CSV table of C-alpha atoms (C1' of nucleotides) and ligand atoms in Angstrom, one decimal:
chain,number,residue,atom,x,y,z
A,1,MET,CA,-40.1,-38.4,0.3
A,2,LYS,CA,-36.9,-37.4,-1.2
A,3,GLN,CA,-34.3,-36.1,1.2
A,4,LYS,CA,-32.9,-32.8,0.4
A,5,ASN,CA,-29.3,-33.8,0.8
A,6,GLU,CA,-29.7,-36.2,-2.1
A,7,LEU,CA,-29.8,-33.1,-4.3
A,8,LEU,CA,-26.3,-32.2,-3.3
A,9,SER,CA,-23.2,-33.3,-5.1
A,10,LYS,CA,-20.4,-35.1,-3.3
A,11,ASN,CA,-18.4,-32.1,-2.4
A,12,GLN,CA,-21.4,-30.0,-1.5
A,13,GLN,CA,-22.6,-32.8,0.8
A,14,VAL,CA,-19.3,-33.1,2.5
A,15,VAL,CA,-19.1,-29.4,3.1
A,16,PHE,CA,-22.7,-29.1,4.2
A,17,GLU,CA,-22.5,-31.9,6.7
A,18,LEU,CA,-19.5,-30.3,8.4
A,19,ILE,CA,-21.2,-26.9,8.6
A,20,GLU,CA,-24.5,-28.4,9.8
A,21,LYS,CA,-22.8,-30.4,12.6
A,22,ALA,CA,-20.7,-27.4,13.8
A,23,ASN,CA,-22.2,-25.3,16.5
A,24,GLU,CA,-20.4,-22.3,15.4
A,25,PRO,CA,-19.8,-20.5,12.1
A,26,LEU,CA,-17.0,-22.0,10.1
A,27,LYS,CA,-14.4,-20.3,8.0
A,28,ALA,CA,-13.5,-21.5,4.5
A,29,TYR,CA,-10.0,-22.6,5.3
A,30,SER,CA,-11.1,-24.2,8.5
A,31,ILE,CA,-13.6,-26.2,6.5
A,32,LEU,CA,-10.9,-27.1,4.1
A,33,SER,CA,-8.6,-28.5,6.7
A,34,ASN,CA,-11.5,-30.5,8.1
A,35,VAL,CA,-12.5,-32.1,4.9
A,36,GLN,CA,-9.1,-33.0,3.5
A,37,LYS,CA,-9.5,-36.6,4.8
A,38,LYS,CA,-12.7,-36.7,2.6
A,39,GLY,CA,-10.8,-35.9,-0.5
A,40,ILE,CA,-11.3,-32.2,-0.9
A,41,LYS,CA,-7.8,-30.8,-1.4
A,42,ALA,CA,-8.1,-27.2,-2.6
A,43,PRO,CA,-9.7,-23.9,-1.5
A,44,LEU,CA,-11.6,-23.6,-4.7
A,45,GLN,CA,-13.4,-26.9,-4.1
A,46,VAL,CA,-14.6,-25.5,-0.8
A,47,TYR,CA,-15.6,-22.2,-2.2
A,48,ARG,CA,-17.5,-23.7,-5.0
A,49,ALA,CA,-19.5,-25.9,-2.6
A,50,LEU,CA,-20.1,-22.9,-0.4
A,51,ASN,CA,-21.3,-20.8,-3.2
A,52,LYS,CA,-23.7,-23.4,-4.3
A,53,LEU,CA,-25.0,-24.0,-0.8
A,54,MET,CA,-25.6,-20.3,-0.4
A,55,GLU,CA,-27.4,-20.1,-3.7
A,56,ILE,CA,-29.9,-22.8,-2.7
A,57,GLY,CA,-30.2,-21.3,0.8
A,58,LYS,CA,-28.9,-24.2,2.8
A,59,ILE,CA,-26.2,-22.1,4.4
A,60,HIS,CA,-25.6,-18.4,4.9
A,61,LYS,CA,-22.5,-16.3,5.1
A,62,ILE,CA,-22.0,-14.2,8.1
A,63,GLU,CA,-20.5,-11.3,6.3
A,64,SER,CA,-18.9,-9.6,9.2
A,65,LYS,CA,-17.0,-12.8,10.1
A,66,ASN,CA,-16.4,-14.3,6.7
A,67,ALA,CA,-17.9,-17.5,8.1
A,68,PHE,CA,-20.6,-19.8,7.2
A,69,VAL,CA,-23.5,-21.4,9.1
A,70,ALA,CA,-26.3,-23.8,8.2
A,71,CYS,CA,-29.7,-22.3,7.7
A,72,THR,CA,-31.9,-23.0,10.7
A,73,ASN,CA,-35.0,-21.5,9.2
A,74,ASN,CA,-36.8,-23.3,6.4
A,75,SER,CA,-38.5,-20.2,5.3
A,76,CYS,CA,-35.4,-18.6,3.9
A,77,LYS,CA,-34.5,-21.5,1.7
A,78,ILE,CA,-35.0,-19.2,-1.1
A,79,SER,CA,-31.9,-17.4,0.2
A,80,LYS,CA,-33.4,-14.0,-0.1
A,81,ALA,CA,-33.7,-13.0,3.5
A,82,SER,CA,-31.4,-13.6,6.3
A,83,ALA,CA,-30.9,-12.2,9.7
A,84,PHE,CA,-28.6,-13.1,12.6
A,85,TYR,CA,-27.9,-12.3,16.2
A,86,ILE,CA,-24.2,-12.2,16.9
A,87,CYS,CA,-22.9,-12.0,20.5
A,88,GLU,CA,-20.0,-9.7,20.6
A,89,THR,CA,-18.5,-11.4,23.6
A,90,CYS,CA,-18.8,-15.2,23.0
A,91,GLU,CA,-19.2,-14.9,19.2
A,92,ASP,CA,-22.2,-17.1,19.4
A,93,ILE,CA,-24.5,-16.7,16.4
A,94,SER,CA,-28.1,-17.6,15.9
A,95,GLU,CA,-30.4,-17.1,13.0
A,96,VAL,CA,-33.4,-14.8,13.6
A,97,ASN,CA,-36.7,-16.5,12.9
A,98,ASP,CA,-39.3,-13.8,13.0
A,99,SER,CA,-41.9,-13.7,10.4
A,100,LYS,CA,-42.9,-10.1,11.2
A,101,LEU,CA,-39.4,-8.9,10.7
A,102,THR,CA,-39.1,-10.8,7.5
A,103,LYS,CA,-42.3,-9.3,6.2
A,104,TYR,CA,-41.4,-5.8,7.3
A,105,LEU,CA,-38.0,-5.9,5.7
A,106,SER,CA,-39.0,-7.8,2.5
A,107,SER,CA,-41.5,-5.1,1.7
A,108,PHE,CA,-39.5,-2.2,3.0
A,109,LYS,CA,-39.5,0.9,0.8
A,110,GLY,CA,-38.1,3.7,2.8
A,111,ASN,CA,-37.0,6.9,1.1
A,112,ASN,CA,-35.6,5.2,-1.9
A,113,ASP,CA,-36.9,3.9,-5.1
A,114,MET,CA,-35.2,0.6,-4.9
A,115,LYS,CA,-37.2,-2.6,-5.4
A,116,VAL,CA,-35.7,-4.8,-2.7
A,117,ASN,CA,-35.4,-8.5,-3.5
A,118,LYS,CA,-33.0,-9.6,-0.9
A,119,TYR,CA,-31.5,-8.5,2.4
A,120,ASN,CA,-29.0,-9.5,5.0
A,121,LEU,CA,-29.2,-8.2,8.6
A,122,GLU,CA,-26.7,-8.7,11.4
A,123,PHE,CA,-27.6,-7.8,15.0
A,124,PHE,CA,-24.7,-7.4,17.4
A,125,GLY,CA,-25.1,-7.5,21.2
A,126,LEU,CA,-24.8,-9.6,24.3
A,127,CYS,CA,-26.5,-12.9,24.5
A,128,LYS,CA,-28.2,-14.1,27.7
A,129,ASN,CA,-25.3,-16.0,28.9
A,130,CYS,CA,-22.8,-13.2,28.5
A,131,ARG,CA,-25.1,-10.8,30.1
A,132,VAL,CA,-25.5,-12.8,33.3
A,133,ARG,CA,-21.8,-13.2,34.0
B,1,MET,CA,-18.0,26.3,15.5
B,2,LYS,CA,-15.4,23.7,15.3
B,3,GLN,CA,-15.4,21.6,12.2
B,4,LYS,CA,-15.5,17.9,12.7
B,5,ASN,CA,-12.6,17.2,10.4
B,6,GLU,CA,-10.3,19.0,12.8
B,7,LEU,CA,-10.7,16.0,15.1
B,8,LEU,CA,-9.1,13.7,12.6
B,9,SER,CA,-5.5,13.0,12.4
B,10,LYS,CA,-3.5,13.6,9.2
B,11,ASN,CA,-3.9,10.1,7.8
B,12,GLN,CA,-7.5,9.8,8.9
B,13,GLN,CA,-8.3,13.1,7.2
B,14,VAL,CA,-6.6,12.1,4.0
B,15,VAL,CA,-8.5,8.8,3.8
B,16,PHE,CA,-11.8,10.4,4.8
B,17,GLU,CA,-11.6,13.1,2.2
B,18,LEU,CA,-11.0,10.6,-0.5
B,19,ILE,CA,-14.0,8.4,0.6
B,20,GLU,CA,-16.2,11.4,1.0
B,21,LYS,CA,-15.5,12.7,-2.4
B,22,ALA,CA,-16.0,9.4,-4.1
B,23,ASN,CA,-19.4,8.6,-5.4
B,24,GLU,CA,-19.0,4.9,-4.9
B,25,PRO,CA,-17.7,2.6,-2.2
B,26,LEU,CA,-14.0,2.4,-2.1
B,27,LYS,CA,-11.9,-0.6,-1.4
B,28,ALA,CA,-8.9,-0.4,1.0
B,29,TYR,CA,-6.2,-1.0,-1.7
B,30,SER,CA,-7.8,1.3,-4.1
B,31,ILE,CA,-7.7,3.9,-1.3
B,32,LEU,CA,-4.1,3.1,-0.8
B,33,SER,CA,-3.2,3.7,-4.4
B,34,ASN,CA,-5.0,6.9,-4.4
B,35,VAL,CA,-3.3,8.4,-1.3
B,36,GLN,CA,0.2,7.4,-2.0
B,37,LYS,CA,0.9,10.8,-3.3
B,38,LYS,CA,-0.2,12.1,0.0
B,39,GLY,CA,2.4,10.1,1.9
B,40,ILE,CA,0.5,7.0,2.9
B,41,LYS,CA,2.6,4.1,1.9
B,42,ALA,CA,1.4,0.9,3.5
B,43,PRO,CA,-1.9,-1.0,3.8
B,44,LEU,CA,-1.8,-0.8,7.5
B,45,GLN,CA,-1.9,3.0,7.5
B,46,VAL,CA,-5.1,2.8,5.5
B,47,TYR,CA,-6.7,0.1,7.6
B,48,ARG,CA,-5.9,2.0,10.8
B,49,ALA,CA,-7.5,5.1,9.4
B,50,LEU,CA,-10.5,3.1,8.2
B,51,ASN,CA,-10.9,1.5,11.6
B,52,LYS,CA,-10.9,4.7,13.4
B,53,LEU,CA,-13.3,6.4,11.0
B,54,MET,CA,-15.7,3.5,11.4
B,55,GLU,CA,-15.4,3.7,15.1
B,56,ILE,CA,-16.4,7.3,15.2
B,57,GLY,CA,-19.1,6.7,12.6
B,58,LYS,CA,-17.8,8.9,9.8
B,59,ILE,CA,-17.7,6.0,7.4
B,60,HIS,CA,-19.3,2.5,7.2
B,61,LYS,CA,-18.1,-0.7,5.8
B,62,ILE,CA,-20.3,-2.4,3.2
B,63,GLU,CA,-19.6,-5.9,4.4
B,64,SER,CA,-20.8,-7.7,1.3
B,65,LYS,CA,-18.3,-5.7,-0.8
B,66,ASN,CA,-15.4,-5.1,1.5
B,67,ALA,CA,-15.7,-1.5,0.7
B,68,PHE,CA,-16.1,1.8,2.5
B,69,VAL,CA,-18.5,4.7,2.2
B,70,ALA,CA,-18.9,8.0,4.0
B,71,CYS,CA,-21.9,8.2,6.3
B,72,THR,CA,-24.6,10.3,4.9
B,73,ASN,CA,-26.8,10.2,7.9
B,74,ASN,CA,-25.8,12.3,10.9
B,75,SER,CA,-27.9,10.2,13.2
B,76,CYS,CA,-25.7,7.2,13.0
B,77,LYS,CA,-22.6,9.0,13.9
B,78,ILE,CA,-22.6,6.8,17.0
B,79,SER,CA,-21.9,4.0,14.5
B,80,LYS,CA,-24.4,1.7,16.0
B,81,ALA,CA,-26.9,1.4,13.3
B,82,SER,CA,-26.4,1.3,9.6
B,83,ALA,CA,-28.5,0.2,6.6
B,84,PHE,CA,-27.9,0.4,2.9
B,85,TYR,CA,-29.5,-0.1,-0.4
B,86,ILE,CA,-27.3,-1.9,-2.9
B,87,CYS,CA,-28.2,-2.1,-6.5
B,88,GLU,CA,-27.3,-5.5,-7.9
B,89,THR,CA,-26.9,-4.2,-11.4
B,90,CYS,CA,-25.1,-0.9,-11.2
B,91,GLU,CA,-23.6,-1.5,-7.8
B,92,ASP,CA,-24.8,1.9,-6.7
B,93,ILE,CA,-25.1,2.1,-2.9
B,94,SER,CA,-27.0,4.5,-0.8
B,95,GLU,CA,-27.5,4.7,2.9
B,96,VAL,CA,-31.0,4.2,4.3
B,97,ASN,CA,-32.2,7.1,6.3
B,98,ASP,CA,-35.4,6.1,7.9
B,99,SER,CA,-36.1,6.8,11.5
B,100,LYS,CA,-38.9,4.3,11.8
B,101,LEU,CA,-36.6,1.5,10.6
B,102,THR,CA,-33.8,2.6,12.9
B,103,LYS,CA,-36.3,2.6,15.8
B,104,TYR,CA,-37.7,-0.7,14.9
B,105,LEU,CA,-34.4,-2.5,14.6
B,106,SER,CA,-32.7,-0.8,17.5
B,107,SER,CA,-35.3,-2.0,19.8
B,108,PHE,CA,-35.8,-5.4,18.1
B,109,LYS,CA,-36.2,-8.3,20.4
B,110,GLY,CA,-37.5,-11.2,18.4
B,111,ASN,CA,-37.4,-14.7,19.7
B,112,ASN,CA,-34.0,-14.3,21.3
B,113,ASP,CA,-32.7,-13.1,24.6
B,114,MET,CA,-30.1,-10.9,23.0
B,115,LYS,CA,-29.7,-7.3,24.0
B,116,VAL,CA,-29.0,-5.6,20.7
B,117,ASN,CA,-26.7,-2.7,20.7
B,118,LYS,CA,-25.7,-2.5,17.1
B,119,TYR,CA,-26.8,-3.7,13.7
B,120,ASN,CA,-26.0,-3.7,10.1
B,121,LEU,CA,-28.5,-4.2,7.3
B,122,GLU,CA,-27.9,-4.5,3.6
B,123,PHE,CA,-30.8,-4.4,1.1
B,124,PHE,CA,-30.1,-5.8,-2.4
B,125,GLY,CA,-32.3,-5.0,-5.3
B,126,LEU,CA,-32.7,-2.8,-8.4
B,127,CYS,CA,-32.4,0.9,-8.3
B,128,LYS,CA,-34.8,3.1,-10.2
B,129,ASN,CA,-32.4,3.6,-13.1
B,130,CYS,CA,-31.7,0.0,-13.6
B,131,ARG,CA,-35.4,-0.9,-13.4
B,132,VAL,CA,-36.3,1.5,-16.2
B,133,ARG,CA,-33.9,0.2,-18.7
C,1,DT,C1',-27.1,-40.5,-29.0
C,2,DT,C1',-25.3,-36.2,-28.6
C,3,DA,C1',-25.3,-31.9,-27.0
C,4,DT,C1',-25.6,-29.1,-22.9
C,5,DT,C1',-24.9,-28.1,-18.2
C,6,DA,C1',-23.1,-28.9,-13.7
C,7,DT,C1',-19.4,-30.6,-11.1
C,8,DT,C1',-14.7,-31.8,-10.2
C,9,DG,C1',-9.5,-31.4,-10.0
C,10,DT,C1',-5.4,-28.7,-10.0
C,11,DT,C1',-1.9,-25.0,-10.0
C,12,DA,C1',-1.1,-20.4,-9.5
C,13,DT,C1',-2.2,-15.9,-8.0
C,14,DA,C1',-5.1,-12.0,-6.5
C,15,DA,C1',-7.3,-9.4,-2.9
C,16,DT,C1',-8.1,-8.4,1.8
C,17,DA,C1',-6.3,-7.8,6.4
C,18,DT,C1',-3.3,-8.2,10.6
C,19,DA,C1',1.2,-9.1,13.5
C,20,DA,C1',5.0,-7.2,15.5
C,21,DC,C1',8.0,-3.7,16.6
C,22,DA,C1',10.1,0.9,16.8
C,23,DT,C1',9.2,5.8,16.9
C,24,DT,C1',6.8,10.1,17.1
C,25,DT,C1',3.1,13.1,18.1
C,26,DT,C1',-0.6,14.7,21.0
C,27,DA,C1',-3.2,15.0,25.1
C,28,DT,C1',-3.5,14.9,30.3
C,29,DA,C1',-2.5,16.0,34.7
C,30,DA,C1',0.9,16.4,38.5
D,1,DT,C1',6.2,23.1,32.8
D,2,DT,C1',7.4,18.7,32.7
D,3,DA,C1',6.5,14.0,33.4
D,4,DT,C1',3.4,10.5,31.9
D,5,DA,C1',0.1,8.3,29.3
D,6,DA,C1',-2.5,7.6,25.1
D,7,DA,C1',-3.0,7.9,20.3
D,8,DA,C1',-1.1,7.9,15.9
D,9,DT,C1',2.6,6.8,12.6
D,10,DG,C1',6.1,4.2,9.9
D,11,DT,C1',7.8,-0.1,8.2
D,12,DT,C1',8.5,-4.9,7.0
D,13,DA,C1',6.7,-9.2,6.9
D,14,DT,C1',3.1,-12.4,6.8
D,15,DA,C1',-1.6,-14.3,7.5
D,16,DT,C1',-6.2,-14.8,5.7
D,17,DT,C1',-9.7,-14.9,2.2
D,18,DA,C1',-11.0,-15.6,-2.5
D,19,DT,C1',-10.7,-16.1,-7.6
D,20,DA,C1',-8.5,-17.0,-12.4
D,21,DA,C1',-7.6,-20.2,-15.8
D,22,DC,C1',-7.6,-24.5,-17.8
D,23,DA,C1',-8.5,-29.5,-18.3
D,24,DA,C1',-11.3,-33.4,-17.3
D,25,DT,C1',-15.4,-35.9,-15.9
D,26,DA,C1',-20.2,-36.8,-14.7
D,27,DA,C1',-25.1,-35.9,-14.9
D,28,DT,C1',-29.2,-34.4,-17.6
D,29,DA,C1',-32.1,-33.7,-21.3
D,30,DA,C1',-33.4,-33.1,-26.3
E,1,LIG,ZN1,-31.8,-19.2,6.9
E,2,LIG,ZN1,-22.4,-14.5,24.4
E,3,LIG,ZN1,-24.4,6.4,8.6
E,4,LIG,ZN1,-28.7,0.3,-10.4
DNA sequence: TTATTATTGTTATAATATAACATTTTATAA
DNA sequence: TTATAAAATGTTATATTATAACAATAATAA
């Protein structure tokens, strides 16, 4: 079975591996400085890789932080539905994986006539760790 | 009865009035250029007003656009819960006002141990107008 | 092959946002 | 009222995030 990373180009792979290994969201210029030894020299090279990776759903952008994380939820590979928990204290971020929520939001109509085909949701709060202390 | 705008300082009022009158989300530097005749000269003056206005829930930031809109939903004055429809074609943005959604998300637990005290949701899709054409 | 599309490399620049510091205004309470 | 604290302002400089424009190369498909 073909591994998915084979589908990625060289720069995309380099950027993706870094993001995947990180245990926190990474910012574009931090990514840049970490991949310069791998031959990526300019911001645009990073942004191009990031854009592609988002497009194919392998990473997501945390809009409120301008930072990027690897998708931990196969079901949003389509990159049409993403949701995150963000701890306001320790900045820890985790992706929500809740099929009910996905279903609810994907088919949400509300008061409006909009046909929704994508959404992004960010929950802010206190993670378990930060609550205990 | 006291009008709420009285609570705003001069710069906050100037910035808020501009945003409130606009029928589209405004970006910080566009706000700046539109209030220079009112004596606001520097980006920081705009950002400070914006931050305060967000804090008290009179405006919201559309994170995916780095732009600001007036709140059209009194119930989120507390600035703890916001949701938007964003048309991907005409860029029209409207705030979701749906108490069920608010309730559902405000009390959302999911798989995580996080205690949620705030969220931001952005729906992307096609508005009625753009669907017809 | 040859045309089309995706990817890369590179330099410059645009757009968004904050740091740091000095001053002034407004609110609070002794 | 007057001292004190808190909030808001003014200003310059700078940090951070992101794209424009153009040239070259590699991968894919008709
Ligand atoms: Zn995901
Ligand atoms: Zn935490
Ligand atoms: Zn609102
Ligand atoms: Zn539209």
